[in-house]
XYZ file of N, CA and C in Angstrom:
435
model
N 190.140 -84.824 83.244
C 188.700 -84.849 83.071
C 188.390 -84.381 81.655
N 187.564 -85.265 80.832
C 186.901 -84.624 79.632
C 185.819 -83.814 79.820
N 185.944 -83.189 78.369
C 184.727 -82.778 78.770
C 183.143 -82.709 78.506
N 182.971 -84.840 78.071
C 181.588 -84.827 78.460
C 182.157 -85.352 79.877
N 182.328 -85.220 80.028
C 182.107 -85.343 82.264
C 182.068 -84.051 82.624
N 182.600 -83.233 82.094
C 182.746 -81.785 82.623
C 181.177 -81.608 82.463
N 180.678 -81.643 81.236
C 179.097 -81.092 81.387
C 177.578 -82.247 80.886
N 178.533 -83.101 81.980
C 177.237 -84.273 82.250
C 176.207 -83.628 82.663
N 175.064 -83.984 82.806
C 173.562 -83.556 83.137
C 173.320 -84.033 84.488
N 174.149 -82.842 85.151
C 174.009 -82.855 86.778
C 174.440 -81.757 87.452
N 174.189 -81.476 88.469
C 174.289 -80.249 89.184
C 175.714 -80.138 89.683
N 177.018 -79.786 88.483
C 178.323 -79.957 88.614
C 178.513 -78.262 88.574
N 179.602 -77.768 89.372
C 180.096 -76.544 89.026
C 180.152 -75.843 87.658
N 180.722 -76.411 86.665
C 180.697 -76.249 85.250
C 179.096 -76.030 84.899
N 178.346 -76.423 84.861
C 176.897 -76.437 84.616
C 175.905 -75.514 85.644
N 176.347 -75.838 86.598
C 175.677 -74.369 87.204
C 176.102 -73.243 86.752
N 177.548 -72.980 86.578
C 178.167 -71.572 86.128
C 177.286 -71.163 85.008
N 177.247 -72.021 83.850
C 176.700 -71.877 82.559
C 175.450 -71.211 82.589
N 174.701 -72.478 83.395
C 173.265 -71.928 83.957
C 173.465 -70.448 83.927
N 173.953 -69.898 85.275
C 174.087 -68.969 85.532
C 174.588 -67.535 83.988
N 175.624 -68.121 83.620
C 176.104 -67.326 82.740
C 175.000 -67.012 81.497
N 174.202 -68.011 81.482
C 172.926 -68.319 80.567
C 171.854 -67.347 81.299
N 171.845 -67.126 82.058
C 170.514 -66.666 82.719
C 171.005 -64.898 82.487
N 172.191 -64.869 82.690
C 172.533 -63.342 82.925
C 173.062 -62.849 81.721
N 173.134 -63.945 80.194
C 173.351 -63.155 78.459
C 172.368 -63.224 77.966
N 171.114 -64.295 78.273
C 169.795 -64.741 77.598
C 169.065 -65.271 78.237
N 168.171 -64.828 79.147
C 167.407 -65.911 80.047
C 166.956 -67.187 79.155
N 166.933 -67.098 77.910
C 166.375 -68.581 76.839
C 167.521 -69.672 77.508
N 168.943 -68.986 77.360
C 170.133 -70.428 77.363
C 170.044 -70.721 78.780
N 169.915 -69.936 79.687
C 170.006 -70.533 81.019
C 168.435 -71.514 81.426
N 167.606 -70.802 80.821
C 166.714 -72.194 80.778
C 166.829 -73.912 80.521
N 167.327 -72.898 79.093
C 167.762 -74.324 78.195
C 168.444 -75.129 79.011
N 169.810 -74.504 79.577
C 171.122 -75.064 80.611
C 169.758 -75.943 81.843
N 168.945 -75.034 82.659
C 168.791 -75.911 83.526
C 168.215 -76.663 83.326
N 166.794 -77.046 81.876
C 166.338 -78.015 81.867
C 167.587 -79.477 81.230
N 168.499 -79.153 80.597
C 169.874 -80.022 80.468
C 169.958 -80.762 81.967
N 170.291 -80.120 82.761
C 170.103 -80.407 84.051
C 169.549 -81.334 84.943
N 168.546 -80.636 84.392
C 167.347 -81.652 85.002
C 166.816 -82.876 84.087
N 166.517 -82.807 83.300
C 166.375 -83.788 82.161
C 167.097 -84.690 81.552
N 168.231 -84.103 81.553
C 169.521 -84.466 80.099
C 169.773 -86.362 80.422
N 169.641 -86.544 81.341
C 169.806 -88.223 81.603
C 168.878 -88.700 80.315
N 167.494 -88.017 80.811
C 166.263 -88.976 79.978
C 166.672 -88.488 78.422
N 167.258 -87.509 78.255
C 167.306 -87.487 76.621
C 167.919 -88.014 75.736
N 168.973 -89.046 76.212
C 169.322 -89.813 75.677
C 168.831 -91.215 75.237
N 167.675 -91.395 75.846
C 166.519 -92.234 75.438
C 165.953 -92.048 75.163
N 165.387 -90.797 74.483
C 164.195 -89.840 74.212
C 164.611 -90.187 72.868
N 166.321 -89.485 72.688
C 166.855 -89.516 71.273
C 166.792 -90.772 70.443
N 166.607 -91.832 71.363
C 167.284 -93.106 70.691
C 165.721 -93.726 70.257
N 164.263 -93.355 70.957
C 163.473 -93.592 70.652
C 162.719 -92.868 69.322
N 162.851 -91.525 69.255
C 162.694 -90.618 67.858
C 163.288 -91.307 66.914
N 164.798 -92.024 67.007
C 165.240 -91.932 65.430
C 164.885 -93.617 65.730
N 164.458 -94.176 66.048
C 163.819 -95.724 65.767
C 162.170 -95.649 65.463
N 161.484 -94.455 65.312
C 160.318 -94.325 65.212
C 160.430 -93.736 63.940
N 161.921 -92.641 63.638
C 161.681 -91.806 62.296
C 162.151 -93.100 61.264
N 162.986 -93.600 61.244
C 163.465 -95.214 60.421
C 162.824 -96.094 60.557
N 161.651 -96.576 61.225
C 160.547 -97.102 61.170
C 159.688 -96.588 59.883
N 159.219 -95.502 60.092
C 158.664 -94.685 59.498
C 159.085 -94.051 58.038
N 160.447 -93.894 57.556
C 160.744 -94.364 56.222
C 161.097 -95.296 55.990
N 161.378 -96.276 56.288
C 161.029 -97.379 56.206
C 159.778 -97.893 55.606
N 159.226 -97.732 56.193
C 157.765 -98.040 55.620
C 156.997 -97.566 54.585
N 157.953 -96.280 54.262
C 158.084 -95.202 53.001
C 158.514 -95.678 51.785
N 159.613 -96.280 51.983
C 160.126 -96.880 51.080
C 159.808 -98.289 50.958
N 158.954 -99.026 51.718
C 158.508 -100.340 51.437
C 157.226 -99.886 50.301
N 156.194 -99.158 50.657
C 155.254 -99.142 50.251
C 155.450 -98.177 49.010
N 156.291 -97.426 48.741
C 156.896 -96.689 47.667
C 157.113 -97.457 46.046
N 157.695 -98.434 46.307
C 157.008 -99.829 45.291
C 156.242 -99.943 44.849
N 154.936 -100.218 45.969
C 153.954 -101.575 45.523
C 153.095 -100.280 44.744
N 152.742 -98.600 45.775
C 151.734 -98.164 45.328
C 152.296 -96.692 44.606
N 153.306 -97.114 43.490
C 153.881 -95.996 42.657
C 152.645 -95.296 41.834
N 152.519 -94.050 41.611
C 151.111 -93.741 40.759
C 151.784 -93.883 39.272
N 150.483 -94.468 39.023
C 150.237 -94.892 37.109
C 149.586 -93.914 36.431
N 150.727 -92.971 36.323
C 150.241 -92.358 35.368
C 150.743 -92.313 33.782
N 149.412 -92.177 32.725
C 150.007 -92.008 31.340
C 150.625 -91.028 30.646
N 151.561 -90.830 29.646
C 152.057 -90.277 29.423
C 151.294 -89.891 27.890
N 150.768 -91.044 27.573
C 149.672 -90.685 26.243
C 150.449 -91.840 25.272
N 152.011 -92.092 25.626
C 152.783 -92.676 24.431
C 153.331 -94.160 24.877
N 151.929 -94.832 24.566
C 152.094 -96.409 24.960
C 153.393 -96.941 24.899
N 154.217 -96.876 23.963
C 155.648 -97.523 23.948
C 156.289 -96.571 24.978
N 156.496 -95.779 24.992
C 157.244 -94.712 26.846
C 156.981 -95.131 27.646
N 155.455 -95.650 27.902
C 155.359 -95.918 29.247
C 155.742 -97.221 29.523
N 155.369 -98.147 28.495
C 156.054 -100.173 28.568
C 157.528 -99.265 29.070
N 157.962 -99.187 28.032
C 159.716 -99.079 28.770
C 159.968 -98.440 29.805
N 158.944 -97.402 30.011
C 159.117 -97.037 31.877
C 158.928 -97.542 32.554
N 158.124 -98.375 32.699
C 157.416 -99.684 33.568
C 158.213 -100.205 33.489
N 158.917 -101.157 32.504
C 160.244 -102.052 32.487
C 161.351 -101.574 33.073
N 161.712 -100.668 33.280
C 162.750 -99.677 33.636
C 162.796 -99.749 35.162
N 161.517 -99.540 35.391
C 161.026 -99.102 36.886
C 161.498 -100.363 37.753
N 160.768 -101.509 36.790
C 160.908 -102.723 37.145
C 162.573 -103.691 37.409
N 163.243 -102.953 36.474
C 164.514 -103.730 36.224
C 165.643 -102.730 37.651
N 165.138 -101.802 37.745
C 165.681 -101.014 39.005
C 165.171 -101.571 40.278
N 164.247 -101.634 40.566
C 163.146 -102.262 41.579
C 164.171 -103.828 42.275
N 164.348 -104.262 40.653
C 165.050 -105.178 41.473
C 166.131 -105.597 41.621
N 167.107 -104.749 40.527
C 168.548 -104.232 41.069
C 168.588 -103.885 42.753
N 167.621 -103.242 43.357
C 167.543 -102.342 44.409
C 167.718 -103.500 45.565
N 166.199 -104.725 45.343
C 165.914 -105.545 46.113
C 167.653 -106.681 46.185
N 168.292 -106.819 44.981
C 169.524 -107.523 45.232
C 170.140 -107.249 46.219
N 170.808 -106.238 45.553
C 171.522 -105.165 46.767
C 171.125 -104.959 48.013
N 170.322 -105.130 48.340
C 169.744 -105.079 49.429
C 169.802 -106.758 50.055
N 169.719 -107.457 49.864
C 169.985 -109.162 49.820
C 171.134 -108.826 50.159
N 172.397 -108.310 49.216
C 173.425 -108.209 49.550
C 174.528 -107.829 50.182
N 173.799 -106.813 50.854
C 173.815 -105.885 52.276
C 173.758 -106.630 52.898
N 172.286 -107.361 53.425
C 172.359 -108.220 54.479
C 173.205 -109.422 54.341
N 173.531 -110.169 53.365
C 174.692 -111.137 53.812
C 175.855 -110.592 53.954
N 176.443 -109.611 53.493
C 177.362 -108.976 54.081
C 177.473 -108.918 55.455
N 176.513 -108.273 55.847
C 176.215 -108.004 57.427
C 176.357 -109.083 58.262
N 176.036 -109.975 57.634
C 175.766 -111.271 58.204
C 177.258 -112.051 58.851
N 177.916 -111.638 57.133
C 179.609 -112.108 57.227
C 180.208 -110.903 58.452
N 179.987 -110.531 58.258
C 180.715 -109.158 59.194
C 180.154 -109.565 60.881
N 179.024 -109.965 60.817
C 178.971 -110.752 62.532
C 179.189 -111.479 62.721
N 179.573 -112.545 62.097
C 179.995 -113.647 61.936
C 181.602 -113.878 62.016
N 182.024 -112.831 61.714
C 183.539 -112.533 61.464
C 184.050 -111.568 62.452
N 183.340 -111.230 63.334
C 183.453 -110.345 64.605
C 183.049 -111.750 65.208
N 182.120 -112.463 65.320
C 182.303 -113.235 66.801
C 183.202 -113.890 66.777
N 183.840 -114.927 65.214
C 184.959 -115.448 65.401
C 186.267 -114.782 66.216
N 186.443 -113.173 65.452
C 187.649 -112.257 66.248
C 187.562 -112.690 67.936
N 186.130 -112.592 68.568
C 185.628 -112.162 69.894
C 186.255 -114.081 70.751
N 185.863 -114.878 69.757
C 186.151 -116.257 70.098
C 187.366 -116.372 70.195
N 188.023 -116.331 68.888
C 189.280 -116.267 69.614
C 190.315 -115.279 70.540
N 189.858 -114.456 70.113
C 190.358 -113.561 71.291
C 190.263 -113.971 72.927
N 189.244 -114.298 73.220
C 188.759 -115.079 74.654
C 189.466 -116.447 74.978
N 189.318 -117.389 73.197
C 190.372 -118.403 74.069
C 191.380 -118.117 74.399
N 192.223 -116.890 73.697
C 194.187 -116.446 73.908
C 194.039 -115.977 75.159
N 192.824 -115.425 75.969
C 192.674 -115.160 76.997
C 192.842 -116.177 77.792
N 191.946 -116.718 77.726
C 192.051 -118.082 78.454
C 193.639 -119.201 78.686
N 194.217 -119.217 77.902
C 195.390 -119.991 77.651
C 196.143 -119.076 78.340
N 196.650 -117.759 77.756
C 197.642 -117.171 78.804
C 196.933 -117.059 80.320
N 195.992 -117.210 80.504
C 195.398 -116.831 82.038
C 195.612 -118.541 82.543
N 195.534 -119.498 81.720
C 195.633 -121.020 82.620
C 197.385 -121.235 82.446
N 198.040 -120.505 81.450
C 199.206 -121.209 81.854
C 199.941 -120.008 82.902
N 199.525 -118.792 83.383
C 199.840 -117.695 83.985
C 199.799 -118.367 85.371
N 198.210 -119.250 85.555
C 197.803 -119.787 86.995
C 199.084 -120.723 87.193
N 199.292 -121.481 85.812
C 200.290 -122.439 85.851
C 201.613 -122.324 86.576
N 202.343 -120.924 85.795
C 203.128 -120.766 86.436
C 203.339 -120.557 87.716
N 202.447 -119.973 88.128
C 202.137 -119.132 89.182
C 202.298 -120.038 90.966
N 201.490 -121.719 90.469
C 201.604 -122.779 90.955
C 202.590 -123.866 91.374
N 203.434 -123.643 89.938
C 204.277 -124.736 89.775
C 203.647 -125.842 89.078
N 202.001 -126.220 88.729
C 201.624 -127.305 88.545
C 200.202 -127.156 87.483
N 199.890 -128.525 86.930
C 198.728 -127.859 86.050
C 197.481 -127.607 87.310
N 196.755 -126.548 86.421
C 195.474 -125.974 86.892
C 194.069 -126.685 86.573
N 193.353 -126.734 87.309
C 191.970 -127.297 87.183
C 191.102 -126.149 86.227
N 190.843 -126.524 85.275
C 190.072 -126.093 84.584
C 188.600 -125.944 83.849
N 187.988 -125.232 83.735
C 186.089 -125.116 84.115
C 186.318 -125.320 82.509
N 185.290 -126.469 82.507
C 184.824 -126.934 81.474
C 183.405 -126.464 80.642
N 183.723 -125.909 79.679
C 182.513 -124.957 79.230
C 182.228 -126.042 77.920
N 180.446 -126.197 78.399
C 179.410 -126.748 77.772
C 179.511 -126.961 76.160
């Protein structure tokens, strides 16, 4: 037994003890322990909903971080052209790279389903000539669309 099974979020020996051991060094941890308990299923969807709301949310930080950068002067017209240009020539270094991330990504799923494809047909072949043997004779085989 590991031990996230040992202290899954359920009323297991291991987790009551704790409880317990929690209640009688800090009544805070044995709280903590029983709401684990009672809760701990849902918090793993709790978790997965926070950090798709917090990356949403810079996200949107960094989209709009662009368009509405503050303009401010520096007093020295030629500093600021070349900061602006600067700003600009990064801006879209940034946006490449970012292009280039996603086709990457793209190759990389693309190159996992091939792995997944063939992997399934080697499945398939040793499993029809396995039936084969198994028979003496060829096997009827399901014809996929």
């Amino acid at each position: 037994m590991n031990q996230s099974a040992l202290l899954r979020p359920d009323w297991t020996p291991a987790t009551i003890a704790l409880m317990i051991l929690g209640f009688m060094v800090f009544w805070p941890l044995g709280l903590a322990m029983l709401a684990y308990i009672i809760f701990g299923e849902r918090l793993r969807g709790f978790k997965r909903d926070v950090n798709q709301a917090t990356d949403g949310f810079f996200a949107s930080c960094r989209r709009s971080h662009g368009h509405h950068r503050p303009h401010f002067s520096t007093g020295n017209v030629a500093f600021d052209d070349w900061r602006k240009a600067e700003l600009d020539r990064i801006e879209e270094e940034r946006r490449k790279l970012d292009e280039m991330r996603q086709e990457f990504d793209e190759y990389l799923r693309e190159l996992r389903r091939a792995k997944d494809q063939e992997e399934f047909d080697r499945f398939m072949r040793e499993r029809r000539n396995a039936k084969r043997d198994d028979n003496g004779g060829p096997v009827a085989e399901f014809q996929t669309p």
